[in-house]
C-alpha cells in the first residue's frame, strides 16, 4: 500500500503545481496578442482636415484619452493631411498607410457621398474601411434671417430666398440647390463667401437670407442670434432627428417621391457620418474589434467627457458597426439615383 500512498502524494503535488498553488518558477503572464502588438507602438491618426478646426479638436481630444482603453497603451499622434475636401487624407489612409492597426483616420463626413457624386479624385472605397466609431454627428440646420421675405417652408415656395455658400461642393450649396430643383422652392444661391462669419454679416446687411449651419457650431458661435430669434431654424438634414430640435422637419421628409427621397437621404448621410474614425481595409479583425471597443469605452470615459464639456464639444457617439452600415448604404445607392442627383445639382 505504501507505493500507492507515495504515488498519490506525487499526484497531489503535481495537481497543486498545475493549479498554480505551488509556484516553482515565475511564469510569464498569459500573452495578449493585442497588448503585445500595441505595447511601445505609436498609433497615428490621419486627419483629413487642417490644424485648428473641428477635425483637429475632435481628433486631438480622442488622442488624449483613447490610449488608456487600448491594450498595450500605445502613444497616439495626429498627422494632418488637408486637401480636396478631405479626399487627399482619405486616399492616403486607404492606399498608403499601414494596414496593421497602427494607423487610423478621420475622413470628412462627405467620404461616401464624394465617392459616388464626384468620383474623379477618389482612390478609395468608403465601404471597405473598418469604421471604428463616431464622436459626433454633423447635423446641419437650414436657417433664415428674421427679416427675409419668407421665413417658413410654405412661403418659400412662392417668395425668393437668397442663400450664401462658400462653394459648390458642400452642404451649404447641395441642400438649397436640391430643394430648388427637386422640390420647387424658390431658392437662389450666391457662392464665394469665406465662411459663416462673413455670411452672417451679409445677412445683417440684407444681402443674404439663408444659410446651412452645422447645428453644433450654431449653438455655440450663433447662440445669441438664436436666442434673439434673429436666425430662425426651419429644417434640418440628417438621417436622425436632433434630440434637442425634434420640431425641425428632415429635408428628406419633405417629399414622398421615392427617387427624390433617396437623393436627399444620400446627401443627408453626411450628417450621420459626422466625425467618424476608420481603420484602413484588411486590418486583422481582432485589432478592429479591440479598437472599436477602446473607442466605445473612451466615449463613456468620465475624464474624456469632462474635457469635451470644457471644450464645448457636442458628443453624440455611434458605434463603428452602425457607422459601417450608414456608409455601406450610401455607397450602394443605385447609379440611376446618382445620375438624377448630379443632374439636379447642375
CSV table of C-alpha atoms in Angstrom, one decimal:
chain,number,residue,atom,x,y,z
A,1,UNK,CA,0.0,0.0,0.0
A,2,UNK,CA,2.9,2.4,0.7
A,3,UNK,CA,3.9,2.7,-3.0
A,4,UNK,CA,0.2,3.7,-3.7
A,5,UNK,CA,0.4,6.4,-1.0
A,6,UNK,CA,3.7,7.7,-2.4
A,7,UNK,CA,2.1,7.9,-5.9
A,8,UNK,CA,-0.9,9.8,-4.6
A,9,UNK,CA,1.4,12.4,-2.8
A,10,UNK,CA,3.2,13.0,-6.1
A,11,UNK,CA,-0.1,13.2,-7.9
A,12,UNK,CA,-1.4,15.8,-5.4
A,13,UNK,CA,1.8,17.8,-5.6
A,14,UNK,CA,1.5,17.7,-9.4
A,15,UNK,CA,-2.1,18.8,-9.3
A,16,UNK,CA,-1.2,21.7,-6.9
A,17,UNK,CA,1.6,22.8,-9.3
A,18,UNK,CA,-0.9,22.6,-12.2
A,19,UNK,CA,-3.4,24.7,-10.3
A,20,UNK,CA,-0.7,27.3,-9.6
A,21,UNK,CA,-0.8,26.8,-5.8
A,22,UNK,CA,2.8,25.8,-5.7
A,23,UNK,CA,4.9,28.1,-7.8
A,24,UNK,CA,8.1,26.5,-8.8
A,25,UNK,CA,9.3,29.3,-11.1
A,26,UNK,CA,7.8,32.6,-12.2
A,27,UNK,CA,5.8,32.1,-15.4
A,28,UNK,CA,5.2,34.9,-17.9
A,29,UNK,CA,1.6,36.3,-17.9
A,30,UNK,CA,-0.7,34.8,-20.5
A,31,UNK,CA,0.2,36.6,-23.8
A,32,UNK,CA,-2.4,39.1,-25.0
A,33,UNK,CA,-1.6,39.4,-28.7
A,34,UNK,CA,-3.4,42.8,-28.9
A,35,UNK,CA,-1.4,44.2,-26.0
A,36,UNK,CA,1.8,42.7,-27.4
A,37,UNK,CA,1.1,44.5,-30.7
A,38,UNK,CA,0.3,47.9,-29.3
A,39,UNK,CA,2.8,48.0,-26.4
A,40,UNK,CA,5.5,50.6,-27.2
A,41,UNK,CA,3.8,51.4,-30.6
A,42,UNK,CA,2.8,54.8,-31.9
A,43,UNK,CA,-0.7,55.0,-33.4
A,44,UNK,CA,-1.1,57.7,-36.0
A,45,UNK,CA,-4.5,59.4,-36.7
A,46,UNK,CA,-4.5,60.8,-40.3
A,47,UNK,CA,-6.7,63.9,-40.0
A,48,UNK,CA,-8.3,64.9,-43.4
A,49,UNK,CA,-8.5,68.5,-42.3
A,50,UNK,CA,-6.3,71.3,-41.1
A,51,UNK,CA,-4.8,72.3,-37.8
A,52,UNK,CA,-7.1,74.4,-35.5
A,53,UNK,CA,-10.5,73.4,-36.9
A,54,UNK,CA,-13.2,71.0,-35.9
A,55,UNK,CA,-11.3,68.0,-37.2
A,56,UNK,CA,-8.4,68.9,-35.0
A,57,UNK,CA,-10.5,69.5,-31.9
A,58,UNK,CA,-12.2,66.1,-32.1
A,59,UNK,CA,-9.1,64.0,-33.2
A,60,UNK,CA,-6.9,65.7,-30.5
A,61,UNK,CA,-9.4,65.1,-27.7
A,62,UNK,CA,-9.8,61.5,-28.7
A,63,UNK,CA,-6.0,61.1,-28.9
A,64,UNK,CA,-5.6,62.4,-25.4
A,65,UNK,CA,-7.9,59.7,-23.9
A,66,UNK,CA,-8.2,56.6,-26.1
A,67,UNK,CA,-4.8,55.1,-25.3
A,68,UNK,CA,-5.9,54.2,-21.7
A,69,UNK,CA,-8.5,51.9,-23.3
A,70,UNK,CA,-6.3,50.2,-25.9
A,71,UNK,CA,-4.5,47.1,-24.6
A,72,UNK,CA,-0.7,47.9,-24.6
A,73,UNK,CA,-1.5,51.7,-24.2
A,74,UNK,CA,0.2,53.0,-27.4
A,75,UNK,CA,1.3,56.6,-27.9
A,76,UNK,CA,-1.2,58.4,-30.2
A,77,UNK,CA,-0.2,61.2,-32.6
A,78,UNK,CA,-2.0,63.3,-35.2
A,79,UNK,CA,-0.9,63.7,-38.8
A,80,UNK,CA,-2.7,66.5,-40.6
A,81,UNK,CA,-3.4,65.9,-44.3
A,82,UNK,CA,-6.0,68.5,-45.5
A,83,UNK,CA,-6.8,69.0,-49.2
A,84,UNK,CA,-9.5,68.3,-51.8
A,85,UNK,CA,-12.3,68.5,-49.3
A,86,UNK,CA,-10.9,65.6,-47.2
A,87,UNK,CA,-10.2,63.4,-50.2
A,88,UNK,CA,-6.4,63.7,-50.1
A,89,UNK,CA,-6.1,62.4,-46.5
A,90,UNK,CA,-8.7,59.7,-47.1
A,91,UNK,CA,-6.9,58.5,-50.3
A,92,UNK,CA,-3.7,58.3,-48.2
A,93,UNK,CA,-5.4,56.3,-45.4
A,94,UNK,CA,-6.8,53.8,-47.9
A,95,UNK,CA,-3.9,53.3,-50.2
A,96,UNK,CA,-0.6,54.2,-48.5
A,97,UNK,CA,-1.0,53.9,-44.7
A,98,UNK,CA,-0.1,50.6,-43.0
A,99,UNK,CA,-2.9,48.1,-42.6
A,100,UNK,CA,-1.9,46.6,-39.3
A,101,UNK,CA,-4.0,48.7,-36.9
A,102,UNK,CA,-1.3,51.2,-36.2
A,103,UNK,CA,-2.9,53.9,-38.4
A,104,UNK,CA,-6.4,55.2,-38.0
A,105,UNK,CA,-8.0,58.2,-39.8
A,106,UNK,CA,-10.6,60.9,-39.5
A,107,UNK,CA,-12.1,61.3,-43.1
A,108,UNK,CA,-14.5,64.1,-44.0
A,109,UNK,CA,-18.2,63.4,-43.4
A,110,UNK,CA,-18.6,63.5,-47.2
A,111,UNK,CA,-16.4,60.4,-47.6
A,112,UNK,CA,-19.2,58.2,-49.1
A,113,UNK,CA,-21.0,61.0,-50.9
A,114,UNK,CA,-18.0,62.2,-52.9
A,115,UNK,CA,-17.1,58.6,-53.9
A,116,UNK,CA,-20.5,58.5,-55.7
A,117,UNK,CA,-21.1,62.0,-57.0
A,118,UNK,CA,-17.6,63.2,-57.8
A,119,UNK,CA,-15.5,60.0,-58.1
A,120,UNK,CA,-12.8,61.6,-60.3
A,121,UNK,CA,-10.3,62.2,-57.5
A,122,UNK,CA,-11.4,59.4,-55.2
A,123,UNK,CA,-8.9,56.5,-54.7
A,124,UNK,CA,-10.8,54.6,-52.0
A,125,UNK,CA,-13.9,52.6,-51.3
A,126,UNK,CA,-15.5,54.0,-48.2
A,127,UNK,CA,-17.4,50.8,-47.5
A,128,UNK,CA,-14.1,48.8,-47.3
A,129,UNK,CA,-12.7,50.9,-44.5
A,130,UNK,CA,-13.1,49.4,-41.0
A,131,UNK,CA,-15.2,52.1,-39.3
A,132,UNK,CA,-14.3,52.4,-35.6
A,133,UNK,CA,-16.9,54.8,-34.3
A,134,UNK,CA,-18.4,58.3,-34.4
A,135,UNK,CA,-17.8,61.1,-31.8
A,136,UNK,CA,-20.5,63.5,-33.0
A,137,UNK,CA,-22.9,63.9,-35.9
A,138,UNK,CA,-22.6,66.8,-38.3
A,139,UNK,CA,-26.4,67.6,-38.4
A,140,UNK,CA,-26.9,70.8,-40.3
A,141,UNK,CA,-29.8,73.2,-39.9
A,142,UNK,CA,-31.3,75.4,-42.5
A,143,UNK,CA,-31.6,78.9,-41.0
A,144,UNK,CA,-33.3,82.0,-42.4
A,145,UNK,CA,-32.8,85.6,-41.3
A,146,UNK,CA,-35.8,87.0,-39.4
A,147,UNK,CA,-36.2,89.9,-41.9
A,148,UNK,CA,-36.3,87.7,-45.0
A,149,UNK,CA,-39.4,87.9,-47.4
A,150,UNK,CA,-40.2,84.3,-46.3
A,151,UNK,CA,-39.4,82.6,-43.1
A,152,UNK,CA,-41.5,79.4,-43.4
A,153,UNK,CA,-41.1,76.5,-45.9
A,154,UNK,CA,-44.7,77.2,-47.1
A,155,UNK,CA,-43.9,80.8,-48.1
A,156,UNK,CA,-40.5,79.8,-49.6
A,157,UNK,CA,-42.4,78.0,-52.4
A,158,UNK,CA,-43.6,81.4,-53.7
A,159,UNK,CA,-41.2,84.0,-52.4
A,160,UNK,CA,-37.5,84.0,-53.4
A,161,UNK,CA,-34.9,83.4,-50.7
A,162,UNK,CA,-31.1,84.1,-51.3
A,163,UNK,CA,-28.6,81.6,-49.8
A,164,UNK,CA,-25.0,82.2,-49.1
A,165,UNK,CA,-22.4,79.5,-49.6
A,166,UNK,CA,-18.6,79.1,-49.6
A,167,UNK,CA,-18.6,77.0,-52.8
A,168,UNK,CA,-20.5,74.3,-54.7
A,169,UNK,CA,-19.1,71.1,-53.1
A,170,UNK,CA,-20.6,71.4,-49.6
A,171,UNK,CA,-23.9,71.1,-47.7
A,172,UNK,CA,-24.4,74.9,-47.9
A,173,UNK,CA,-24.8,74.5,-51.7
A,174,UNK,CA,-26.2,71.0,-52.0
A,175,UNK,CA,-29.3,71.4,-49.9
A,176,UNK,CA,-30.7,74.7,-51.2
A,177,UNK,CA,-29.9,73.5,-54.8
A,178,UNK,CA,-31.6,70.1,-54.4
A,179,UNK,CA,-34.6,71.7,-52.7
A,180,UNK,CA,-34.9,74.2,-55.5
A,181,UNK,CA,-34.6,71.7,-58.4
A,182,UNK,CA,-36.3,68.6,-56.9
A,183,UNK,CA,-38.9,70.2,-54.5
A,184,UNK,CA,-39.7,73.5,-56.2
A,185,UNK,CA,-38.5,76.0,-53.6
A,186,UNK,CA,-37.7,79.5,-54.9
A,187,UNK,CA,-34.0,79.5,-53.8
A,188,UNK,CA,-31.1,81.4,-55.4
A,189,UNK,CA,-27.6,80.7,-54.2
A,190,UNK,CA,-24.6,83.1,-54.1
A,191,UNK,CA,-21.3,81.3,-53.7
A,192,UNK,CA,-17.8,82.6,-52.8
A,193,UNK,CA,-18.1,83.7,-49.2
A,194,UNK,CA,-15.2,83.0,-47.0
A,195,UNK,CA,-17.2,81.3,-44.2
A,196,UNK,CA,-20.1,81.6,-41.7
A,197,UNK,CA,-19.0,84.9,-40.1
A,198,UNK,CA,-19.0,86.6,-43.5
A,199,UNK,CA,-22.3,85.1,-44.4
A,200,UNK,CA,-23.9,86.2,-41.1
A,201,UNK,CA,-22.6,89.8,-41.8
A,202,UNK,CA,-24.2,89.7,-45.3
A,203,UNK,CA,-27.5,88.6,-43.7
A,204,UNK,CA,-27.3,91.5,-41.3
A,205,UNK,CA,-26.8,93.9,-44.3
A,206,UNK,CA,-29.8,92.3,-46.1
A,207,UNK,CA,-27.7,90.9,-48.8
A,208,UNK,CA,-28.5,87.2,-48.0
A,209,UNK,CA,-31.5,85.5,-46.4
A,210,UNK,CA,-30.4,81.9,-45.5
A,211,UNK,CA,-27.6,79.6,-44.7
A,212,UNK,CA,-26.9,76.0,-43.9
A,213,UNK,CA,-25.2,75.9,-40.5
A,214,UNK,CA,-23.8,72.9,-38.6
A,215,UNK,CA,-26.0,72.6,-35.6
A,216,UNK,CA,-23.2,72.1,-33.1
A,217,UNK,CA,-21.4,75.2,-34.3
A,218,UNK,CA,-24.6,77.3,-34.5
A,219,UNK,CA,-25.4,76.5,-30.9
A,220,UNK,CA,-22.1,77.9,-29.7
A,221,UNK,CA,-21.0,80.6,-32.3
A,222,UNK,CA,-24.5,81.7,-33.1
A,223,UNK,CA,-26.1,81.3,-29.7
A,224,UNK,CA,-27.1,84.9,-29.2
A,225,UNK,CA,-28.6,85.2,-32.7
A,226,UNK,CA,-30.7,82.1,-32.0
A,227,UNK,CA,-31.8,83.4,-28.6
A,228,UNK,CA,-32.8,86.7,-30.0
A,229,UNK,CA,-34.7,84.9,-32.8
A,230,UNK,CA,-32.7,86.8,-35.5
A,231,UNK,CA,-31.8,83.4,-37.0
A,232,UNK,CA,-34.7,81.1,-37.4
A,233,UNK,CA,-34.0,77.4,-38.0
A,234,UNK,CA,-36.7,75.9,-40.2
A,235,UNK,CA,-35.5,72.4,-41.3
A,236,UNK,CA,-32.5,70.2,-40.8
A,237,UNK,CA,-30.7,67.4,-42.6
A,238,UNK,CA,-29.6,64.1,-41.2
A,239,UNK,CA,-30.9,60.5,-41.1
A,240,UNK,CA,-31.8,61.1,-37.4
A,241,UNK,CA,-33.7,64.0,-35.8
A,242,UNK,CA,-31.5,66.1,-33.5
A,243,UNK,CA,-32.5,65.2,-29.9
A,244,UNK,CA,-32.7,68.9,-29.0
A,245,UNK,CA,-34.7,70.0,-32.0
A,246,UNK,CA,-37.4,67.4,-32.7
A,247,UNK,CA,-39.6,70.1,-34.1
A,248,UNK,CA,-37.5,70.6,-37.2
A,249,UNK,CA,-38.5,68.6,-40.3
A,250,UNK,CA,-35.9,66.5,-42.0
A,251,UNK,CA,-35.2,67.7,-45.6
A,252,UNK,CA,-35.6,64.1,-46.8
A,253,UNK,CA,-39.1,64.1,-45.3
A,254,UNK,CA,-40.3,67.0,-47.4
A,255,UNK,CA,-41.2,64.7,-50.3
A,256,UNK,CA,-42.9,61.3,-50.9
A,257,UNK,CA,-41.3,60.7,-54.3
A,258,UNK,CA,-39.1,57.7,-53.7
A,259,UNK,CA,-36.3,58.8,-56.1
A,260,UNK,CA,-36.2,62.3,-54.7
A,261,UNK,CA,-36.3,60.9,-51.1
A,262,UNK,CA,-33.3,58.6,-52.0
A,263,UNK,CA,-31.3,61.5,-53.3
A,264,UNK,CA,-32.0,63.6,-50.2
A,265,UNK,CA,-31.2,60.7,-47.9
A,266,UNK,CA,-27.9,60.1,-49.7
A,267,UNK,CA,-26.9,63.7,-49.1
A,268,UNK,CA,-28.2,63.6,-45.5
A,269,UNK,CA,-26.0,60.7,-44.7
A,270,UNK,CA,-23.1,63.2,-44.4
A,271,UNK,CA,-24.7,64.5,-41.2
A,272,UNK,CA,-24.9,61.0,-39.7
A,273,UNK,CA,-21.3,60.2,-40.6
A,274,UNK,CA,-20.1,63.4,-38.9
A,275,UNK,CA,-16.8,63.0,-37.1
A,276,UNK,CA,-16.3,59.2,-37.6
A,277,UNK,CA,-12.9,57.4,-37.4
A,278,UNK,CA,-11.8,54.5,-39.6
A,279,UNK,CA,-9.1,51.9,-39.9
A,280,UNK,CA,-7.9,51.0,-43.4
A,281,UNK,CA,-9.1,47.8,-45.2
A,282,UNK,CA,-7.5,44.5,-44.3
A,283,UNK,CA,-6.6,45.3,-40.7
A,284,UNK,CA,-6.8,42.0,-38.7
A,285,UNK,CA,-10.3,41.5,-37.4
A,286,UNK,CA,-9.3,41.2,-33.7
A,287,UNK,CA,-7.4,44.5,-33.9
A,288,UNK,CA,-10.5,46.2,-35.5
A,289,UNK,CA,-12.6,44.7,-32.6
A,290,UNK,CA,-10.1,46.0,-30.0
A,291,UNK,CA,-10.1,49.5,-31.4
A,292,UNK,CA,-13.9,49.6,-31.6
A,293,UNK,CA,-14.1,48.5,-28.0
A,294,UNK,CA,-11.5,51.1,-26.9
A,295,UNK,CA,-13.3,53.8,-28.8
A,296,UNK,CA,-16.7,52.9,-27.3
A,297,UNK,CA,-15.1,52.9,-23.8
A,298,UNK,CA,-13.5,56.3,-24.4
A,299,UNK,CA,-16.9,57.8,-25.3
A,300,UNK,CA,-18.1,56.8,-21.8
A,301,UNK,CA,-14.9,57.8,-20.0
A,302,UNK,CA,-15.6,60.5,-17.4
A,303,UNK,CA,-12.2,62.3,-17.9
A,304,UNK,CA,-12.8,62.4,-21.7
A,305,UNK,CA,-16.4,63.7,-21.2
A,306,UNK,CA,-15.2,66.4,-18.7
A,307,UNK,CA,-12.6,67.5,-21.3
A,308,UNK,CA,-15.2,67.6,-24.1
A,309,UNK,CA,-17.6,69.7,-21.9
A,310,UNK,CA,-14.8,72.1,-21.0
A,311,UNK,CA,-14.0,72.5,-24.8
A,312,UNK,CA,-17.7,73.0,-25.6
A,313,UNK,CA,-17.8,69.9,-27.8
A,314,UNK,CA,-21.0,68.0,-28.5
A,315,UNK,CA,-20.6,64.3,-28.1
A,316,UNK,CA,-23.1,62.0,-29.9
A,317,UNK,CA,-21.4,58.6,-30.1
A,318,UNK,CA,-22.3,55.9,-32.6
A,319,UNK,CA,-20.7,52.5,-32.8
A,320,UNK,CA,-18.4,51.5,-35.6
A,321,UNK,CA,-20.8,48.8,-36.7
A,322,UNK,CA,-23.6,51.4,-37.1
A,323,UNK,CA,-21.4,53.9,-39.0
A,324,UNK,CA,-20.3,51.0,-41.2
A,325,UNK,CA,-24.0,50.3,-42.1
A,326,UNK,CA,-24.7,54.0,-42.9
A,327,UNK,CA,-21.6,54.2,-45.2
A,328,UNK,CA,-22.4,50.9,-46.9
A,329,UNK,CA,-26.0,52.1,-47.6
A,330,UNK,CA,-24.7,55.4,-49.1
A,331,UNK,CA,-22.1,53.7,-51.3
A,332,UNK,CA,-24.7,51.2,-52.5
A,333,UNK,CA,-27.0,54.0,-53.8
A,334,UNK,CA,-28.2,52.9,-57.3
A,335,UNK,CA,-26.5,54.6,-60.3
A,336,UNK,CA,-29.8,55.9,-61.6
A,337,UNK,CA,-30.3,57.9,-58.4
A,338,UNK,CA,-26.7,59.2,-58.6
A,339,UNK,CA,-27.3,60.4,-62.2
A,340,UNK,CA,-30.6,62.2,-61.1
A,341,UNK,CA,-28.7,63.8,-58.2
A,342,UNK,CA,-25.9,65.0,-60.5
A,343,UNK,CA,-28.4,66.5,-62.9
A,344,UNK,CA,-30.2,68.2,-60.1
A,345,UNK,CA,-27.0,69.9,-58.9
A,346,UNK,CA,-26.1,71.2,-62.3
